[in-house]
PDB file of C-alpha atoms in Angstrom:
ATOM      1  CA  MET C   1     305.504  36.031 -24.385  1.00  0.00           C
ATOM      2  CA  ALA C   2     308.097  34.913 -26.944  1.00  0.00           C
ATOM      3  CA  GLY C   3     305.488  33.915 -29.538  1.00  0.00           C
ATOM      4  CA  ALA C   4     303.948  37.375 -29.909  1.00  0.00           C
ATOM      5  CA  SER C   5     304.657  39.009 -33.256  1.00  0.00           C
ATOM      6  CA  GLU C   6     307.652  41.322 -33.004  1.00  0.00           C
ATOM      7  CA  GLY C   7     306.084  44.070 -35.102  1.00  0.00           C
ATOM      8  CA  MET C   8     303.089  44.248 -32.811  1.00  0.00           C
ATOM      9  CA  ARG C   9     305.053  45.044 -29.679  1.00  0.00           C
ATOM     10  CA  ALA C  10     306.131  48.489 -30.789  1.00  0.00           C
ATOM     11  CA  THR C  11     302.696  49.879 -31.634  1.00  0.00           C
ATOM     12  CA  LYS C  12     299.561  49.534 -29.583  1.00  0.00           C
ATOM     13  CA  GLN C  13     296.771  47.664 -31.308  1.00  0.00           C
ATOM     14  CA  VAL C  14     293.163  48.746 -30.951  1.00  0.00           C
ATOM     15  CA  LEU C  15     291.048  46.746 -28.496  1.00  0.00           C
ATOM     16  CA  PRO C  16     287.260  46.805 -28.162  1.00  0.00           C
ATOM     17  CA  THR C  17     286.034  49.121 -25.449  1.00  0.00           C
ATOM     18  CA  ALA C  18     285.592  47.569 -22.029  1.00  0.00           C
ATOM     19  CA  ARG C  19     282.393  49.601 -21.617  1.00  0.00           C
ATOM     20  CA  VAL C  20     280.302  47.833 -24.255  1.00  0.00           C
ATOM     21  CA  HIS C  21     279.806  44.068 -24.407  1.00  0.00           C
ATOM     22  CA  PRO C  22     280.057  42.635 -27.952  1.00  0.00           C
ATOM     23  CA  PRO C  23     276.296  41.790 -28.211  1.00  0.00           C
ATOM     24  CA  ASN C  24     275.481  45.426 -27.473  1.00  0.00           C
ATOM     25  CA  ALA C  25     278.125  46.635 -29.919  1.00  0.00           C
ATOM     26  CA  ILE C  26     276.415  44.506 -32.569  1.00  0.00           C
ATOM     27  CA  LYS C  27     273.091  46.150 -31.712  1.00  0.00           C
ATOM     28  CA  LEU C  28     274.729  49.551 -32.118  1.00  0.00           C
ATOM     29  CA  ALA C  29     276.190  48.496 -35.478  1.00  0.00           C
ATOM     30  CA  ASN C  30     272.717  47.429 -36.624  1.00  0.00           C
ATOM     31  CA  ALA C  31     271.365  50.817 -35.591  1.00  0.00           C
ATOM     32  CA  VAL C  32     274.074  52.546 -37.635  1.00  0.00           C
ATOM     33  CA  VAL C  33     273.094  50.440 -40.640  1.00  0.00           C
ATOM     34  CA  ASP C  34     269.414  51.308 -40.180  1.00  0.00           C
ATOM     35  CA  LEU C  35     270.068  55.033 -39.915  1.00  0.00           C
ATOM     36  CA  SER C  36     272.489  55.091 -42.846  1.00  0.00           C
ATOM     37  CA  GLY C  37     269.669  54.032 -45.169  1.00  0.00           C
ATOM     38  CA  GLU C  38     269.873  52.772 -48.727  1.00  0.00           C
ATOM     39  CA  ASN C  39     272.328  55.527 -49.677  1.00  0.00           C
ATOM     40  CA  ILE C  40     274.662  54.573 -46.802  1.00  0.00           C
ATOM     41  CA  GLU C  41     274.770  58.101 -45.397  1.00  0.00           C
ATOM     42  CA  PRO C  42     277.127  58.776 -42.473  1.00  0.00           C
ATOM     43  CA  VAL C  43     275.286  59.015 -39.146  1.00  0.00           C
ATOM     44  CA  LYS C  44     276.022  60.385 -35.710  1.00  0.00           C
ATOM     45  CA  ILE C  45     276.851  57.653 -33.253  1.00  0.00           C
ATOM     46  CA  GLU C  46     274.714  59.326 -30.585  1.00  0.00           C
ATOM     47  CA  ASP C  47     271.667  58.945 -32.870  1.00  0.00           C
ATOM     48  CA  ALA C  48     272.382  55.222 -33.175  1.00  0.00           C
ATOM     49  CA  ALA C  49     272.876  55.018 -29.397  1.00  0.00           C
ATOM     50  CA  GLU C  50     269.518  56.680 -28.755  1.00  0.00           C
ATOM     51  CA  ARG C  51     267.852  54.194 -31.081  1.00  0.00           C
ATOM     52  CA  ILE C  52     268.883  51.236 -28.885  1.00  0.00           C
ATOM     53  CA  GLY C  53     268.897  52.956 -25.480  1.00  0.00           C
ATOM     54  CA  MET C  54     272.672  53.048 -25.028  1.00  0.00           C
ATOM     55  CA  SER C  55     274.443  55.928 -23.322  1.00  0.00           C
ATOM     56  CA  ARG C  56     276.157  58.334 -25.690  1.00  0.00           C
ATOM     57  CA  GLN C  57     279.390  58.117 -23.739  1.00  0.00           C
ATOM     58  CA  HIS C  58     279.607  54.352 -24.093  1.00  0.00           C
ATOM     59  CA  ALA C  59     278.512  54.367 -27.736  1.00  0.00           C
ATOM     60  CA  ALA C  60     281.238  56.879 -28.592  1.00  0.00           C
ATOM     61  CA  MET C  61     283.840  54.291 -27.536  1.00  0.00           C
ATOM     62  CA  VAL C  62     282.690  51.639 -30.033  1.00  0.00           C
ATOM     63  CA  PRO C  63     283.634  53.049 -33.484  1.00  0.00           C
ATOM     64  CA  ARG C  64     287.409  53.049 -32.904  1.00  0.00           C
ATOM     65  CA  PHE C  65     287.537  49.257 -32.773  1.00  0.00           C
ATOM     66  CA  MET C  66     284.973  48.943 -35.577  1.00  0.00           C
ATOM     67  CA  ILE C  67     287.059  51.202 -37.818  1.00  0.00           C
ATOM     68  CA  SER C  68     290.241  49.241 -37.058  1.00  0.00           C
ATOM     69  CA  CYS C  69     288.427  46.069 -38.166  1.00  0.00           C
ATOM     70  CA  ASP C  70     287.052  47.528 -41.424  1.00  0.00           C
ATOM     71  CA  LEU C  71     283.484  47.473 -40.128  1.00  0.00           C
ATOM     72  CA  MET C  72     282.929  51.247 -40.040  1.00  0.00           C
ATOM     73  CA  MET C  73     284.330  54.316 -41.775  1.00  0.00           C
ATOM     74  CA  ALA C  74     284.839  57.717 -40.171  1.00  0.00           C
ATOM     75  CA  ALA C  75     283.272  60.703 -41.910  1.00  0.00           C
ATOM     76  CA  ASP C  76     283.284  64.457 -41.361  1.00  0.00           C
ATOM     77  CA  GLY C  77     281.421  65.971 -38.431  1.00  0.00           C
ATOM     78  CA  GLY C  78     281.958  63.050 -36.083  1.00  0.00           C
ATOM     79  CA  LYS C  79     279.822  60.748 -38.197  1.00  0.00           C
ATOM     80  CA  TYR C  80     280.307  57.126 -39.185  1.00  0.00           C
ATOM     81  CA  ALA C  81     279.178  54.928 -42.059  1.00  0.00           C
ATOM     82  CA  PRO C  82     279.032  51.137 -42.288  1.00  0.00           C
ATOM     83  CA  THR C  83     281.388  49.320 -44.634  1.00  0.00           C
ATOM     84  CA  THR C  84     280.156  46.794 -47.185  1.00  0.00           C
ATOM     85  CA  GLY C  85     281.295  44.047 -44.813  1.00  0.00           C
ATOM     86  CA  LEU C  86     279.238  45.407 -41.935  1.00  0.00           C
ATOM     87  CA  LEU C  87     276.174  45.787 -44.165  1.00  0.00           C
ATOM     88  CA  ARG C  88     276.429  42.137 -45.189  1.00  0.00           C
ATOM     89  CA  PHE C  89     276.999  40.935 -41.627  1.00  0.00           C
ATOM     90  CA  CYS C  90     274.021  42.882 -40.254  1.00  0.00           C
ATOM     91  CA  ARG C  91     271.750  41.677 -43.047  1.00  0.00           C
ATOM     92  CA  LEU C  92     272.610  38.048 -42.289  1.00  0.00           C
ATOM     93  CA  TRP C  93     272.489  38.600 -38.519  1.00  0.00           C
ATOM     94  CA  ARG C  94     268.892  39.788 -38.734  1.00  0.00           C
ATOM     95  CA  GLN C  95     267.805  36.547 -40.351  1.00  0.00           C
ATOM     96  CA  GLY C  96     267.944  34.941 -36.900  1.00  0.00           C
ATOM     97  CA  GLY C  97     268.230  31.187 -36.424  1.00  0.00           C
ATOM     98  CA  ASP C  98     271.712  29.966 -35.565  1.00  0.00           C
ATOM     99  CA  ARG C  99     273.169  32.945 -37.484  1.00  0.00           C
ATOM    100  CA  GLN C 100     275.922  30.715 -38.829  1.00  0.00           C
ATOM    101  CA  SER C 101     276.102  32.617 -42.134  1.00  0.00           C
ATOM    102  CA  ALA C 102     276.403  35.913 -40.257  1.00  0.00           C
ATOM    103  CA  ARG C 103     279.164  34.536 -38.059  1.00  0.00           C
ATOM    104  CA  GLU C 104     281.054  33.281 -41.097  1.00  0.00           C
ATOM    105  CA  ALA C 105     280.690  36.672 -42.787  1.00  0.00           C
ATOM    106  CA  LEU C 106     282.084  38.373 -39.690  1.00  0.00           C
ATOM    107  CA  GLY C 107     284.863  35.801 -39.563  1.00  0.00           C
ATOM    108  CA  GLU C 108     285.933  36.677 -43.096  1.00  0.00           C
ATOM    109  CA  ILE C 109     286.529  40.249 -41.910  1.00  0.00           C
ATOM    110  CA  LEU C 110     287.929  39.716 -38.411  1.00  0.00           C
ATOM    111  CA  GLY C 111     289.955  36.724 -39.587  1.00  0.00           C
ATOM    112  CA  ARG C 112     292.325  39.138 -41.357  1.00  0.00           C
ATOM    113  CA  MET C 113     293.040  41.101 -38.197  1.00  0.00           C
ATOM    114  CA  TRP C 114     296.114  40.918 -35.957  1.00  0.00           C
ATOM    115  CA  PHE C 115     294.265  39.221 -33.109  1.00  0.00           C
ATOM    116  CA  ALA C 116     293.079  36.378 -35.337  1.00  0.00           C
ATOM    117  CA  THR C 117     296.679  35.799 -36.470  1.00  0.00           C
ATOM    118  CA  GLU C 118     297.834  35.665 -32.855  1.00  0.00           C
ATOM    119  CA  ALA C 119     295.025  33.289 -31.870  1.00  0.00           C
ATOM    120  CA  ARG C 120     295.705  30.888 -34.732  1.00  0.00           C
ATOM    121  CA  SER C 121     299.422  30.893 -33.964  1.00  0.00           C
ATOM    122  CA  LEU C 122     298.889  30.119 -30.273  1.00  0.00           C
ATOM    123  CA  LEU C 123     296.209  27.482 -30.790  1.00  0.00           C
ATOM    124  CA  ALA C 124     297.856  25.670 -33.692  1.00  0.00           C
ATOM    125  CA  SER C 125     299.348  23.180 -31.223  1.00  0.00           C
ATOM    126  CA  GLY C 126     296.016  22.542 -29.494  1.00  0.00           C
ATOM    127  CA  PRO C 127     293.455  24.040 -27.080  1.00  0.00           C
ATOM    128  CA  ARG C 128     294.683  26.403 -24.380  1.00  0.00           C
ATOM    129  CA  PRO C 129     293.164  28.063 -21.307  1.00  0.00           C
ATOM    130  CA  VAL C 130     291.539  31.390 -22.145  1.00  0.00           C
ATOM    131  CA  GLU C 131     294.096  33.116 -19.885  1.00  0.00           C
ATOM    132  CA  ASP C 132     296.873  32.014 -22.239  1.00  0.00           C
ATOM    133  CA  LEU C 133     295.109  33.600 -25.178  1.00  0.00           C
ATOM    134  CA  THR C 134     294.298  36.867 -23.439  1.00  0.00           C
ATOM    135  CA  GLU C 135     297.919  37.173 -22.273  1.00  0.00           C
ATOM    136  CA  ARG C 136     299.159  36.521 -25.808  1.00  0.00           C
ATOM    137  CA  LEU C 137     296.790  39.192 -27.107  1.00  0.00           C
ATOM    138  CA  ARG C 138     297.801  41.625 -24.361  1.00  0.00           C
ATOM    139  CA  LEU C 139     301.458  41.361 -25.296  1.00  0.00           C
ATOM    140  CA  ALA C 140     300.701  41.653 -28.990  1.00  0.00           C
ATOM    141  CA  ALA C 141     298.515  44.715 -28.362  1.00  0.00           C
ATOM    142  CA  GLY C 142     301.175  46.351 -26.232  1.00  0.00           C
ATOM    143  CA  VAL C 143     298.851  47.223 -23.341  1.00  0.00           C
ATOM    144  CA  ASP C 144     299.469  47.145 -19.608  1.00  0.00           C
ATOM    145  CA  THR C 145     297.852  44.692 -17.212  1.00  0.00           C
ATOM    146  CA  ASN C 146     294.909  46.362 -15.508  1.00  0.00           C
ATOM    147  CA  LYS C 147     291.189  45.864 -14.958  1.00  0.00           C
ATOM    148  CA  ASN C 148     290.181  47.809 -18.058  1.00  0.00           C
ATOM    149  CA  SER C 149     292.505  45.924 -20.398  1.00  0.00           C
ATOM    150  CA  ALA C 150     291.483  42.585 -18.864  1.00  0.00           C
ATOM    151  CA  VAL C 151     287.837  43.235 -19.727  1.00  0.00           C
ATOM    152  CA  ALA C 152     288.715  44.543 -23.197  1.00  0.00           C
ATOM    153  CA  LEU C 153     290.815  41.441 -23.930  1.00  0.00           C
ATOM    154  CA  ALA C 154     288.014  39.148 -22.707  1.00  0.00           C
ATOM    155  CA  TYR C 155     285.618  40.977 -25.032  1.00  0.00           C
ATOM    156  CA  LEU C 156     288.082  40.531 -27.895  1.00  0.00           C
ATOM    157  CA  VAL C 157     287.985  36.773 -27.336  1.00  0.00           C
ATOM    158  CA  GLU C 158     284.160  36.946 -27.369  1.00  0.00           C
ATOM    159  CA  TRP C 159     284.285  38.751 -30.707  1.00  0.00           C
ATOM    160  CA  MET C 160     286.423  35.938 -32.097  1.00  0.00           C
ATOM    161  CA  ILE C 161     284.028  33.306 -30.760  1.00  0.00           C
ATOM    162  CA  ILE C 162     281.071  35.058 -32.375  1.00  0.00           C
ATOM    163  CA  ALA C 163     283.035  35.202 -35.636  1.00  0.00           C
ATOM    164  CA  ASN C 164     283.920  31.480 -35.504  1.00  0.00           C
ATOM    165  CA  ILE C 165     287.626  32.286 -35.417  1.00  0.00           C
ATOM    166  CA  VAL C 166     287.975  30.321 -32.171  1.00  0.00           C
ATOM    167  CA  ARG C 167     285.607  28.236 -30.063  1.00  0.00           C
ATOM    168  CA  ARG C 168     285.230  27.030 -26.490  1.00  0.00           C
ATOM    169  CA  ASN C 169     285.562  23.275 -26.201  1.00  0.00           C
ATOM    170  CA  GLU C 170     283.799  20.993 -23.734  1.00  0.00           C
ATOM    171  CA  LYS C 171     286.504  21.686 -21.116  1.00  0.00           C
ATOM    172  CA  GLY C 172     286.059  25.439 -21.360  1.00  0.00           C
ATOM    173  CA  GLN C 173     289.357  25.905 -23.164  1.00  0.00           C
ATOM    174  CA  ILE C 174     289.810  27.983 -26.299  1.00  0.00           C
ATOM    175  CA  ALA C 175     290.450  26.045 -29.487  1.00  0.00           C
ATOM    176  CA  LEU C 176     290.446  26.527 -33.225  1.00  0.00           C
ATOM    177  CA  PRO C 177     287.201  25.696 -35.056  1.00  0.00           C
ATOM    178  CA  LEU C 178     286.619  22.078 -35.979  1.00  0.00           C
ATOM    179  CA  PRO C 179     287.125  21.092 -39.627  1.00  0.00           C
ATOM    180  CA  ALA C 180     283.846  21.249 -41.536  1.00  0.00           C
ATOM    181  CA  ARG C 181     283.445  17.454 -41.715  1.00  0.00           C
ATOM    182  CA  GLU C 182     284.054  16.978 -37.983  1.00  0.00           C
ATOM    183  CA  ALA C 183     281.727  19.855 -37.137  1.00  0.00           C
ATOM    184  CA  ARG C 184     278.925  18.209 -39.127  1.00  0.00           C
ATOM    185  CA  ASN C 185     279.490  14.838 -37.471  1.00  0.00           C
ATOM    186  CA  GLU C 186     280.004  16.177 -33.956  1.00  0.00           C
ATOM    187  CA  GLU C 187     277.239  15.435 -31.468  1.00  0.00           C
ATOM    188  CA  PRO C 188     275.306  18.673 -30.779  1.00  0.00           C
ATOM    189  CA  MET C 189     276.550  20.571 -27.728  1.00  0.00           C
ATOM    190  CA  ASN C 190     274.331  22.082 -25.066  1.00  0.00           C
ATOM    191  CA  THR C 191     274.722  25.638 -26.371  1.00  0.00           C
ATOM    192  CA  ALA C 192     271.344  26.340 -27.923  1.00  0.00           C
ATOM    193  CA  GLY C 193     271.479  28.436 -31.047  1.00  0.00           C
ATOM    194  CA  THR C 194     275.228  28.021 -31.684  1.00  0.00           C
ATOM    195  CA  GLU C 195     276.883  24.598 -32.038  1.00  0.00           C
ATOM    196  CA  GLY C 196     273.876  22.787 -30.581  1.00  0.00           C
ATOM    197  CA  LYS C 197     270.193  22.756 -31.399  1.00  0.00           C
ATOM    198  CA  VAL C 198     267.263  24.417 -29.710  1.00  0.00           C
ATOM    199  CA  PRO C 199     265.463  21.936 -27.425  1.00  0.00           C
ATOM    200  CA  PRO C 200     262.108  20.921 -29.004  1.00  0.00           C
ATOM    201  CA  GLN C 201     259.022  22.358 -27.396  1.00  0.00           C
ATOM    202  CA  VAL C 202     256.883  19.888 -25.505  1.00  0.00           C
ATOM    203  CA  LYS C 203     253.370  19.636 -26.884  1.00  0.00           C
ATOM    204  CA  SER C 204     250.611  20.728 -24.537  1.00  0.00           C
ATOM    205  CA  GLU C 205     248.319  17.683 -24.754  1.00  0.00           C
ATOM    206  CA  ASP C 206     246.925  16.487 -21.435  1.00  0.00           C
ATOM    207  CA  ARG C 207     249.409  14.259 -19.620  1.00  0.00           C
ATOM    208  CA  GLN C 208     246.656  12.274 -17.950  1.00  0.00           C
ATOM    209  CA  GLU C 209     245.295  11.228 -21.357  1.00  0.00           C
ATOM    210  CA  ARG C 210     248.745  10.033 -22.349  1.00  0.00           C
ATOM    211  CA  ARG C 211     248.932   7.899 -19.213  1.00  0.00           C
ATOM    212  CA  ALA C 212     245.436   6.511 -19.760  1.00  0.00           C
ATOM    213  CA  SER C 213     246.433   5.349 -23.227  1.00  0.00           C
ATOM    214  CA  ALA C 214     249.320   3.307 -21.822  1.00  0.00           C
ATOM    215  CA  SER C 215     248.838  -0.257 -20.619  1.00  0.00           C
ATOM    216  CA  THR C 216     248.165  -0.370 -16.892  1.00  0.00           C
ATOM    217  CA  SER C 217     250.254  -3.502 -16.604  1.00  0.00           C
ATOM    218  CA  ASP C 218     253.159  -2.011 -18.488  1.00  0.00           C
ATOM    219  CA  GLU C 219     253.492   1.482 -17.024  1.00  0.00           C
ATOM    220  CA  VAL C 220     255.162   4.088 -19.210  1.00  0.00           C
ATOM    221  CA  SER C 221     257.566   6.483 -17.503  1.00  0.00           C
ATOM    222  CA  TYR C 222     259.279   9.588 -18.772  1.00  0.00           C
ATOM    223  CA  ALA C 223     262.610  11.042 -17.706  1.00  0.00           C
ATOM    224  CA  VAL C 224     263.972  14.249 -19.167  1.00  0.00           C
ATOM    225  CA  SER C 225     267.352  15.701 -18.257  1.00  0.00           C
ATOM    226  CA  VAL C 226     268.160  19.302 -19.082  1.00  0.00           C
ATOM    227  CA  ASP C 227     271.732  20.621 -18.893  1.00  0.00           C
ATOM    228  CA  ILE C 228     272.180  23.757 -20.964  1.00  0.00           C
ATOM    229  CA  ARG C 229     275.096  26.089 -20.424  1.00  0.00           C
ATOM    230  CA  LEU C 230     275.258  29.419 -22.197  1.00  0.00           C
ATOM    231  CA  THR C 231     278.228  31.752 -22.382  1.00  0.00           C
ATOM    232  CA  PRO C 232     277.867  35.490 -23.126  1.00  0.00           C
ATOM    233  CA  ALA C 233     278.829  34.742 -26.729  1.00  0.00           C
ATOM    234  CA  ASP C 234     276.100  32.096 -26.979  1.00  0.00           C
ATOM    235  CA  ILE C 235     273.466  34.481 -25.613  1.00  0.00           C
ATOM    236  CA  ALA C 236     274.566  37.089 -28.109  1.00  0.00           C
ATOM    237  CA  LEU C 237     273.327  34.873 -30.921  1.00  0.00           C
ATOM    238  CA  PHE C 238     269.687  35.265 -29.879  1.00  0.00           C
ATOM    239  CA  ASP C 239     267.317  38.129 -30.181  1.00  0.00           C
ATOM    240  CA  PRO C 240     265.145  38.641 -27.054  1.00  0.00           C
ATOM    241  CA  LYS C 241     262.106  36.801 -28.481  1.00  0.00           C
ATOM    242  CA  GLU C 242     264.161  33.770 -29.533  1.00  0.00           C
ATOM    243  CA  PHE C 243     265.745  33.549 -26.101  1.00  0.00           C
ATOM    244  CA  SER C 244     262.335  33.882 -24.407  1.00  0.00           C
ATOM    245  CA  ASP C 245     260.917  31.082 -26.582  1.00  0.00           C
ATOM    246  CA  ILE C 246     263.780  28.789 -25.599  1.00  0.00           C
ATOM    247  CA  MET C 247     263.324  29.515 -21.903  1.00  0.00           C
ATOM    248  CA  ILE C 248     259.590  28.771 -22.203  1.00  0.00           C
ATOM    249  CA  ALA C 249     260.356  25.481 -23.952  1.00  0.00           C
ATOM    250  CA  MET C 250     262.807  24.516 -21.205  1.00  0.00           C
ATOM    251  CA  CYS C 251     260.239  25.249 -18.510  1.00  0.00           C
ATOM    252  CA  LYS C 252     257.707  23.031 -20.273  1.00  0.00           C
ATOM    253  CA  VAL C 253     260.236  20.206 -20.452  1.00  0.00           C
ATOM    254  CA  MET C 254     261.037  20.519 -16.758  1.00  0.00           C
ATOM    255  CA  ARG C 255     257.336  20.570 -15.824  1.00  0.00           C
ATOM    256  CA  VAL C 256     256.876  17.292 -17.678  1.00  0.00           C
ATOM    257  CA  GLN C 257     259.858  15.833 -15.842  1.00  0.00           C
ATOM    258  CA  ALA C 258     258.529  16.914 -12.454  1.00  0.00           C
ATOM    259  CA  ALA C 259     254.986  15.684 -13.140  1.00  0.00           C
ATOM    260  CA  GLU C 260     256.135  12.267 -14.283  1.00  0.00           C
ATOM    261  CA  ALA C 261     258.505  11.916 -11.335  1.00  0.00           C
ATOM    262  CA  VAL C 262     255.736  12.282  -8.754  1.00  0.00           C
ATOM    263  CA  ALA C 263     252.966  10.434 -10.637  1.00  0.00           C
TER     264      ALA C 263
END
C-alpha cells in the first residue's frame, strides 16, 4: 500500500505472537510483575506461565513483542524484567472498574510505536474497515500473507483498542478515539466496562408486591430490552468475577422482562 512508511518496508517489525491472545498476554505480564517483587528482579518466563496456567511454549513467544514495545527488558539466563511502564500499567489494571487509567497508561507507551503511527496515518481521513488497517500494518511490518500473520495482525489491532489508540465504532469499523469532550457527551455504548456502563442490577424484591402496590385500574407494565455486544477487547477489560457479576445482572433483568411479559 502506497501509504506505508518507506523505512518500515525494508526491516520486519515485531508482531505479537499469534499463539497468545492479548488478554492472556496481559495476565502473563501481571505474573511477571508479581514474581519480580519490589526489587524488580528478572524472572523466568516459564515461572510466570506456571503461575497463570499457560503453556511454557506459548509464554516464551510473548516477551519479544513486549520488549519491542518497551514493556519488558531481557536479562541474562533467559529471564525478563518489567519496565517502569509495565509496572504502572499493571498497577492500574488491577484496580478494576473500566480500567480507563490503565488503558491510557498503556496508550502512552504503545502510542509511540510504529503500528500506532501507521494507524493514525490511515485513519486520519476517517473510519476504515479493520481489513484496511491490518493490510496497512502487514505492509509496514514486512510480513507475508498467511494464517499466522493474519491472527498476529488482528491481535495487534486488539492491543491498540485496549490502549485507546483506536476504537471500533457503531458500524464495526476502526476509527481514531473521540476527542475528550465528545467522548464525555457521547451516549453510552453497549460495551459494558469500556465505553458504556455496566447494566444496573435488578433488586430482588418480590414482583407480586410491586404489582399489588399499583392501581388495579391503571396497570403498570415493565419492558426491558437488553442488547449487549462484547468484542474480545471488551472482554479483556474484565476480571472473571466482574464478568460473572455482569452476566448475573443481565439474567436478572431478562427474568424481570419475561415475568412481566406473561403476567
